[in-house]
mmCIF file of C-alpha atoms in Angstrom:
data_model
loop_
_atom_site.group_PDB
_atom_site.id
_atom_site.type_symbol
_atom_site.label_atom_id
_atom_site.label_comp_id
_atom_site.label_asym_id
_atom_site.label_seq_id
_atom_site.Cartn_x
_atom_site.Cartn_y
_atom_site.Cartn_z
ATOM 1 C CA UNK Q 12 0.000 0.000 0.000
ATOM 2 C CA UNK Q 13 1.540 3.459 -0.768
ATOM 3 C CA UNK Q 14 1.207 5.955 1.888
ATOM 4 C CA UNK Q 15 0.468 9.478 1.530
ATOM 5 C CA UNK Q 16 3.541 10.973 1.433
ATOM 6 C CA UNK Q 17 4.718 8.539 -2.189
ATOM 7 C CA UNK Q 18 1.512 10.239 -3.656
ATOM 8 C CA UNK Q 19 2.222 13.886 -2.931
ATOM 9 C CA UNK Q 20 5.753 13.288 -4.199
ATOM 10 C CA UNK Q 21 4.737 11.871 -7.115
ATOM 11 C CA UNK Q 22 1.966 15.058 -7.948
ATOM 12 C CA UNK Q 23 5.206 17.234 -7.065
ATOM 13 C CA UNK Q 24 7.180 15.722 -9.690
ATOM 14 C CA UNK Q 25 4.330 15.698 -12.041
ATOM 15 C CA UNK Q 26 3.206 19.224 -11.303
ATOM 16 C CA UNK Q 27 6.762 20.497 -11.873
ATOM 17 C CA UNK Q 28 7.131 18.718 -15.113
ATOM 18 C CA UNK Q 29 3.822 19.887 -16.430
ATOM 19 C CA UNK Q 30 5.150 23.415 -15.892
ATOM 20 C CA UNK Q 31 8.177 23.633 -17.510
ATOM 21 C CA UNK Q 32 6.611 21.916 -20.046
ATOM 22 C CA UNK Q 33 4.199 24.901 -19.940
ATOM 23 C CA UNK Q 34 7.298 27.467 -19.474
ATOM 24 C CA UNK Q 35 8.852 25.917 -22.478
ATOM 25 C CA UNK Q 36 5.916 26.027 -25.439
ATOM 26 C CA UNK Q 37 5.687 29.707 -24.316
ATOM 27 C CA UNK Q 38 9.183 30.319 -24.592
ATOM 28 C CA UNK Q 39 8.986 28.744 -28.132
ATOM 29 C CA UNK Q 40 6.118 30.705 -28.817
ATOM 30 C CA UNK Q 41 7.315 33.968 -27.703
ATOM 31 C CA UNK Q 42 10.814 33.263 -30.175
ATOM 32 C CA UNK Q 43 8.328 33.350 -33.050
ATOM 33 C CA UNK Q 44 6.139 36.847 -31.875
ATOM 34 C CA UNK Q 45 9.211 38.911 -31.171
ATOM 35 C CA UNK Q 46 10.673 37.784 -34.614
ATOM 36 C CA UNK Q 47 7.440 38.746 -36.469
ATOM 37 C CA UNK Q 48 7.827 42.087 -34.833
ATOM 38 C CA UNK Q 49 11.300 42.602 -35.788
ATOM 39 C CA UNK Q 50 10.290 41.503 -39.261
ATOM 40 C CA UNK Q 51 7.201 43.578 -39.285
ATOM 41 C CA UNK Q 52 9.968 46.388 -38.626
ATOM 42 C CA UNK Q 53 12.520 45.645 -40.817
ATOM 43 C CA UNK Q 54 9.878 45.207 -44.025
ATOM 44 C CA UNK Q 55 8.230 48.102 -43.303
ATOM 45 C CA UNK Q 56 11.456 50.662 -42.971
ATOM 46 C CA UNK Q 57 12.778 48.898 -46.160
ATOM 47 C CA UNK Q 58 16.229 48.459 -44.176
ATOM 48 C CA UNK Q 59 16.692 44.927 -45.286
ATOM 49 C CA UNK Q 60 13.341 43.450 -47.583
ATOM 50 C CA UNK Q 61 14.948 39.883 -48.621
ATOM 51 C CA UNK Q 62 15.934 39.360 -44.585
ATOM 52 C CA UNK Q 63 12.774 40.530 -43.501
ATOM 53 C CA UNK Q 64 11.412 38.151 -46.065
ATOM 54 C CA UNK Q 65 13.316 35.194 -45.308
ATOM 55 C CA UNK Q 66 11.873 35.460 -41.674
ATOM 56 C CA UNK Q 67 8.663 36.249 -41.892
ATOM 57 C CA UNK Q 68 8.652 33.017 -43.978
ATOM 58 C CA UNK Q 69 10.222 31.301 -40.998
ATOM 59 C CA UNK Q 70 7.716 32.957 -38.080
ATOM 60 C CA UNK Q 71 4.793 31.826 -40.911
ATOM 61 C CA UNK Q 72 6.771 27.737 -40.422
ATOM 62 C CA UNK Q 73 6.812 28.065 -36.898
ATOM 63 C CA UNK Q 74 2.829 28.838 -37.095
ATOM 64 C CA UNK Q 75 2.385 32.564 -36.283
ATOM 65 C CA UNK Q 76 -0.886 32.876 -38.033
ATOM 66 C CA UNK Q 77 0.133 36.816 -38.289
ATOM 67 C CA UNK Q 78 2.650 35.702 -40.344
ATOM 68 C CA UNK Q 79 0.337 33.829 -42.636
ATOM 69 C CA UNK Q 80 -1.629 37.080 -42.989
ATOM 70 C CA UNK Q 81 0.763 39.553 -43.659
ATOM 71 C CA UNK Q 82 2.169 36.998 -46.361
ATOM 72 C CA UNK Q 83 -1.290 36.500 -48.247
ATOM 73 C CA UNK Q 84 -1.401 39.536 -48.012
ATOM 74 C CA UNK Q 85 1.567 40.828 -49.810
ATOM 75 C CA UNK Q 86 1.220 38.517 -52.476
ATOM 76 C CA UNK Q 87 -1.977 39.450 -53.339
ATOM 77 C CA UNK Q 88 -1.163 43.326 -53.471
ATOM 78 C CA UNK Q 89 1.399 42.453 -56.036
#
């Protein structure tokens, strides 16, 4: 029989793994918004169109549906 004290240790491990796990998809996630708003940036002052490109391209991979847009969008203005 386990006692009480097994079971909380085994929620604590659980519980901690659940949030890094948590920690780490919004890490990921946060990667891809800041470099759609450097992109966003870059595109829009013309500094550097083809690198701006290249990563919006990459944010619109990684799933940033703002991405998509912004890339349908441009395409069809042309």
């Amino acid at each position: 029989m386990r006692k009480k004290s097994d079971i909380i240790i085994v929620a604590k491990i659980a519980s901690t793994s659940f949030t890094n796990y948590i920690n780490a998809k919004l890490r990921y996630i946060f990667i891809y918004i800041c470099m759609y708003l450097i992109i966003l940036m870059d595109f829009f002052k013309d500094d550097q169109p083809e690198l701006a490109s290249e990563f919006l391209k990459r944010a619109a991979k990684g799933g940033h549906i703002g991405a998509f847009y912004v890339i349908v969008n441009i395409f069809q203005n042309r």
